[in-house]
Amino acid sequence: MKRHRPHILVMIALAVVLSTGWHGALRNALTDLRFAWQSRTASGNVVVVAIDAPSIDQIGIWPWPRRLHAELLHRLEAAGAQDVAFDVDFSTPSDPASDEALVTALREVGGSTILPSFKQPTPNGGAVHINRPLKPFSNQSWPAVVNVAIESDGLVRRYPVGEKLGDAVMPSMAVVLAGQDANRRPPFLIDFGIRAASIPSVSYFDVLRGDAATLDKLRDKKIIVGATALELGDRFSVPNGKIVSGPVLQALAAESILQNRMLRWTSDVGMIIGLGLICLVMMYSWRRSAPGVRVTILVAAGAGVELAAALVQASWPLIIDTSLFHIAIIAYLTAIALDEIDFRSLLGRIAESRFHRIAMSLGDGLICTDEDHRITVWNPGASAIFGYMPTEMIGRPFETLCAEPAGGGAKAFAMRDAARQALLVPGGAVVVEFQGRRKNGETFPVEASFSGWQGTDGFQYGAILRDISVRKREAERVRYLAEHDALTGLANRNMLHASLANLIAAAERRSSDVALLVLGLDGFQQINDMLGHSAGDLVLRAVAERLRTKVDSKAVVARLSGDEFAIALDCTKAGEPIVEFAERIARAFEAPLATGARQHRVRISIGVAVYPEGGHNADDLLGNGHLALSKAKMTRRGSHVIFESAIRQELENRLTLESELALAADRGEFELFYQPQVRLVDGSLLGAEALIRWRHPARGYVSPGEFMPVVNTSSLSERIANWVMETACRQARAWELSGNSVRVAINLSPSQLESGDLAHSVAALLAETGLTPSLLELEVTEDILLHDESRVLDMFERIQQLGVRVLFDDFGTGYASLSYLKKFPLDGLKIDRSFVLDLLADSDDAAIVGSTIGLSKQLGLTVVAEGIENRATADFLVSMGCEEGQGYFFGRPMPAEAFERQFLPAELEAVSAA
């Protein structure tokens, strides 16, 4: 099959060319080229009388009157011209005089004139229309066809000897003019080697005007009269890129006849014989001769055949078709080229060149080795990674780049093992990691993708290498950030949860305990509010450092969120009972925390949950630890609380109570009771303290001591406090309108100061209700004054400017009461009932109350004593100088209606203090 492959290729090429008609185009191109090589001169016996542009300019716009053609005939006859052929349409009548003049001229010249007929297609695609000269004209002239065939490439090559018009065959104009007959011969090829420029041509107007020099050129000549002017459009494309007019084309055809150059194709037998000969020569010489000899034979055969065809065409009116012969030669030359080119080697070199370009431009390191694992390719990326130049590494073993393992038992990387894996893995590549060594001795992690292939020089291996030290560091950093708190560096909640799970699993196997301490900073929000979050961050870092110091490595220290931390430890490793451990951690924060130039005193509250009593898994311990912390913040700030099931129940009860309180606010279940405040000297009514009560639909009235602590620490605090103030003000205004000026005292909630501008709210409420400001009294406690001291001070100064009284409630129970008397704008203070109840029996209480009354008088403050339950206590307070008081002795808290019935219709009975 390989031996016959060239000849099969030739046959296929010939079949394709014949089936597609490409050989016709090649044949025409070769013939046209020979015309260009064999230029001939016209005989001069055929002269064109041209209807050219100068004639149109002199005579006028075409078509001309036929009397001019008649006059032209007379001029031509007088000049001695032979036959005259008109390439002009005479198929339609003109004016009668002109037509008659032409008939007369045709008759007088003796019938030597040729008039044209032609076939003309109809515009709608119907039958072909035949244009013939008018009968009077045709009776006095020779008929001739002027149609020529235009080939598929738009050129005119063939000329018909005659055409069948109707029932008769009419000769073509050139045939008639040359004196030939149309005896059913096939069309011939015009010899376009005859130069069109060599055909004599004279101007129609010059003949018509009788120019002697022009007429001398026409003697004994055959004349063709026709349009050559561009604007008349009678133009044809002919070989070698030329365009000629219709009369010139007819003249070329006539010249071809007169010069015996009516060209015809030779028989195909010669072509077939030539193809057979070249095939036999090639079959014989294909394996016996060198490719150069075969190429020489083919080129010589092609040149010889073409030269012979040119000589034949020049000497005889024959054209030899050599197109298929040349196609066969081209096919054989192609077969020789394909047979001689080593495509495998060529493709290998192309692939190698492409691989080299890719390797040199690759950003990663690329190293190739031979089958002995010695380096053969080293790209710039490898130099950037390892620091070696190509000349230093080519020929050295791949293991030169590998570092020895750090551990004694670790196995060193072996290129042989990686190569073996690459051969076994589907796809031929395996990715491994090993420790690389740079030229400077530095070791680093390398990721390498190994592959192997069969090369021209044996089996080869390649590796794409990446320095993954940065990626390793980033992965380590990501892992660290996923497990540690970014601010403090402690473990985060996720890592604490995982550590707790591990501790619990280990403790379960050993039947030991695991403790979780959840720590919360007391008052940390004030540091953020007063000093900013940057100062708060410093405090959190200092807390984290102190916890690390106190715990050492015995436990996991974590930051949960915000100001909450946690410690998880195995109780068997603590070295002390968990209670003592928690107390030691709490005492560690009695010393101030140093953060730059500042020192902060921070207390911590601790909630402790111990496995298994405090929870059976990490989630339970975390949840119960938070519950214990909440209990510690409510009851034992600065200390610890160990989780018990009762704590959960207590907090669940609180949640239930909060939900019921929200419903109570929505349903209007809260009421205000009023407890009278009197002048102690005579018992006359001065005012009333508004006290909230909750009338539960099922339980009846609920003690304020049960629900107010929950209200004051819930989101309902501000809503309920505002309701109390608004309701009390409206009630006081109602009493004022009825003629009873009763001063109403209201207990402020811390939420009212935190949420907005209390002074503005009080002013708006007074304006809305119309209450006289002196009838409103606001009672504040120490925990209210602790909030943002400067802001609270400004707020109460503006409240006093409204005319509203401000009293310090529960005086004596706090830590800094005396300093507040000096700083804040107060109108009075209320002595707490805890000092009044045992006033008669306890000398210490009497001393405190007496000192307070004396100090208040010196500061100009009103003193109100709470908790007066008998006459003796009231009398004793009067003797001490106390002016106002309230308590059960004067009246219990009661609804507004009951208060009105008891105190407003008539003056209170004087209660003598004497």
XYZ file of N, CA and C in Angstrom, residues 209-289:
243
model
N -17.119 62.485 -44.360
C -16.784 63.789 -44.914
C -15.830 63.681 -46.105
N -15.456 62.427 -46.455
C -14.652 62.224 -47.647
C -13.200 62.553 -47.484
N -12.648 62.337 -46.331
C -11.230 62.587 -46.089
C -10.420 61.670 -46.993
N -9.553 62.271 -47.844
C -8.848 61.511 -48.861
C -7.909 60.480 -48.238
N -7.158 60.895 -47.180
C -6.217 59.966 -46.557
C -6.945 58.782 -45.959
N -8.089 59.055 -45.391
C -8.873 57.970 -44.785
C -9.386 57.041 -45.864
N -9.904 57.611 -46.943
C -10.475 56.778 -47.991
C -9.405 55.923 -48.661
N -8.171 56.421 -48.753
C -7.085 55.635 -49.356
C -6.824 54.348 -48.559
N -7.061 54.384 -47.213
C -6.836 53.194 -46.369
C -7.869 52.096 -46.609
N -8.950 52.427 -47.293
C -10.060 51.479 -47.419
C -10.064 50.739 -48.744
N -9.186 51.075 -49.619
C -9.191 50.458 -50.937
C -8.892 48.958 -50.811
N -9.761 48.179 -51.464
C -9.650 46.717 -51.510
C -9.689 46.072 -50.106
N -10.299 46.742 -49.133
C -10.389 46.211 -47.760
C -11.805 45.741 -47.469
N -11.865 44.809 -46.505
C -13.158 44.380 -45.982
C -13.488 45.295 -44.796
N -14.692 45.827 -44.813
C -15.050 46.878 -43.862
C -16.075 46.341 -42.848
N -15.834 46.688 -41.557
C -16.833 46.432 -40.502
C -17.179 47.781 -39.891
N -18.454 48.155 -39.985
C -18.929 49.427 -39.432
C -19.634 49.114 -38.114
N -19.182 49.718 -37.041
C -19.821 49.458 -35.742
C -19.378 50.440 -34.672
N -20.052 50.328 -33.518
C -19.843 51.279 -32.406
C -18.620 50.873 -31.588
N -17.692 51.801 -31.418
C -16.543 51.605 -30.527
C -16.540 52.575 -29.358
N -17.443 53.550 -29.374
C -17.491 54.542 -28.283
C -17.940 53.857 -26.990
N -17.302 54.258 -25.885
C -17.620 53.632 -24.590
C -19.076 53.828 -24.224
N -19.628 55.012 -24.554
C -20.978 55.312 -24.099
C -22.035 54.473 -24.795
N -21.667 53.811 -25.918
C -22.638 52.977 -26.622
C -22.684 51.572 -26.059
N -21.702 51.175 -25.219
C -21.773 49.974 -24.406
C -21.566 48.664 -25.113
N -21.149 48.646 -26.367
C -20.948 47.388 -27.090
C -19.525 46.903 -26.799
N -19.320 46.267 -25.580
C -17.984 45.886 -25.130
C -17.979 44.416 -24.691
N -16.826 43.745 -24.869
C -16.681 42.347 -24.490
C -15.325 42.156 -23.802
N -15.305 41.261 -22.767
C -14.057 40.897 -22.102
C -13.460 39.694 -22.798
N -12.151 39.778 -23.071
C -11.459 38.699 -23.770
C -10.253 38.292 -22.938
N -9.545 37.194 -23.259
C -8.420 36.729 -22.425
C -7.344 37.786 -22.210
N -6.540 37.502 -21.144
C -5.409 38.350 -20.756
C -5.847 39.735 -20.311
N -7.077 39.842 -19.771
C -7.517 41.067 -19.129
C -7.868 42.189 -20.075
N -8.172 41.899 -21.310
C -8.480 42.950 -22.279
C -9.979 43.069 -22.476
N -10.401 44.281 -22.911
C -11.800 44.573 -23.234
C -11.810 45.181 -24.629
N -12.616 44.605 -25.534
C -12.682 45.099 -26.915
C -14.134 45.403 -27.257
N -14.311 46.241 -28.288
C -15.667 46.563 -28.750
C -16.179 45.452 -29.653
N -17.498 45.472 -29.912
C -18.099 44.452 -30.766
C -17.505 44.406 -32.162
N -17.323 45.567 -32.857
C -16.732 45.513 -34.199
C -15.314 44.952 -34.195
N -14.518 45.288 -33.170
C -13.160 44.770 -33.086
C -13.181 43.263 -32.864
N -14.118 42.763 -32.011
C -14.237 41.324 -31.797
C -14.578 40.620 -33.108
N -15.498 41.203 -33.913
C -15.838 40.618 -35.207
C -14.622 40.646 -36.142
N -13.851 41.719 -36.043
C -12.661 41.825 -36.883
C -11.625 40.767 -36.503
N -11.432 40.499 -35.177
C -10.512 39.462 -34.722
C -10.953 38.097 -35.221
N -12.259 37.850 -35.171
C -12.760 36.572 -35.684
C -12.501 36.453 -37.189
N -12.735 37.555 -37.929
C -12.489 37.528 -39.383
C -11.011 37.328 -39.679
N -10.135 37.982 -38.895
C -8.701 37.819 -39.070
C -8.290 36.368 -38.804
N -8.878 35.744 -37.736
C -8.564 34.336 -37.442
C -8.902 33.446 -38.623
N -10.020 33.777 -39.352
C -10.411 32.963 -40.512
C -9.471 33.226 -41.677
N -9.209 34.498 -41.914
C -8.381 34.869 -43.056
C -6.954 34.349 -42.906
N -6.420 34.322 -41.648
C -5.056 33.859 -41.404
C -4.986 32.364 -41.103
N -6.132 31.693 -41.338
C -6.195 30.252 -41.051
C -5.827 29.965 -39.596
N -6.356 30.785 -38.660
C -6.103 30.610 -37.221
C -7.408 30.297 -36.488
N -8.284 29.511 -37.132
C -9.507 29.057 -36.472
C -9.117 27.902 -35.544
N -8.759 28.233 -34.315
C -8.145 27.288 -33.369
C -9.162 26.261 -32.885
N -8.665 25.005 -32.737
C -9.507 23.930 -32.218
C -8.676 23.062 -31.281
N -9.360 22.408 -30.306
C -8.688 21.513 -29.366
C -8.311 20.211 -30.052
N -7.171 19.702 -29.637
C -6.766 18.399 -30.139
C -7.562 17.308 -29.440
N -7.446 16.113 -29.877
C -8.151 14.978 -29.287
C -7.607 14.684 -27.883
N -8.446 14.127 -26.994
C -8.038 13.750 -25.643
C -7.161 12.511 -25.616
N -7.024 11.862 -26.743
C -6.219 10.644 -26.771
C -4.771 10.960 -26.433
N -4.281 12.043 -26.980
C -2.907 12.424 -26.690
C -2.705 12.708 -25.210
N -3.706 13.355 -24.598
C -3.604 13.643 -23.156
C -3.560 12.352 -22.349
N -4.397 11.402 -22.713
C -4.432 10.132 -21.990
C -3.115 9.392 -22.152
N -2.558 9.447 -23.363
C -1.270 8.784 -23.592
C -0.181 9.451 -22.751
N -0.220 10.787 -22.709
C 0.785 11.500 -21.915
C 0.685 11.163 -20.436
N -0.576 11.107 -19.918
C -0.761 10.744 -18.510
C -0.250 9.338 -18.242
N -0.528 8.415 -19.171
C -0.058 7.051 -18.980
C 1.450 6.968 -18.950
N 2.091 7.742 -19.845
C 3.542 7.708 -19.897
C 4.167 8.238 -18.608
N 3.651 9.367 -18.123
C 4.237 9.946 -16.903
C 4.017 9.026 -15.717
N 2.862 8.349 -15.682
C 2.594 7.413 -14.572
C 3.551 6.217 -14.641
N 3.783 5.705 -15.857
C 4.698 4.569 -15.994
C 6.115 4.949 -15.594
N 6.512 6.161 -16.023
C 7.859 6.607 -15.671
C 8.009 6.725 -14.158
N 6.981 7.277 -13.511
C 7.064 7.453 -12.063
C 7.016 6.110 -11.329
N 6.186 5.202 -11.817
C 6.116 3.887 -11.155
C 7.450 3.149 -11.276
N 8.100 3.331 -12.405
C 9.381 2.659 -12.601
C 10.478 3.288 -11.755
N 10.480 4.600 -11.676
C 11.609 5.292 -11.034
C 11.390 5.594 -9.548
N 10.204 5.288 -9.007
C 9.890 5.759 -7.650
C 10.859 5.204 -6.609
N 11.151 3.954 -6.640
C 12.075 3.361 -5.685
C 13.485 3.163 -6.247
N 13.650 3.423 -7.551
C 14.957 3.210 -8.167
C 15.772 4.503 -8.262
N 15.071 5.627 -8.275
C 15.762 6.910 -8.453
C 15.607 7.764 -7.206
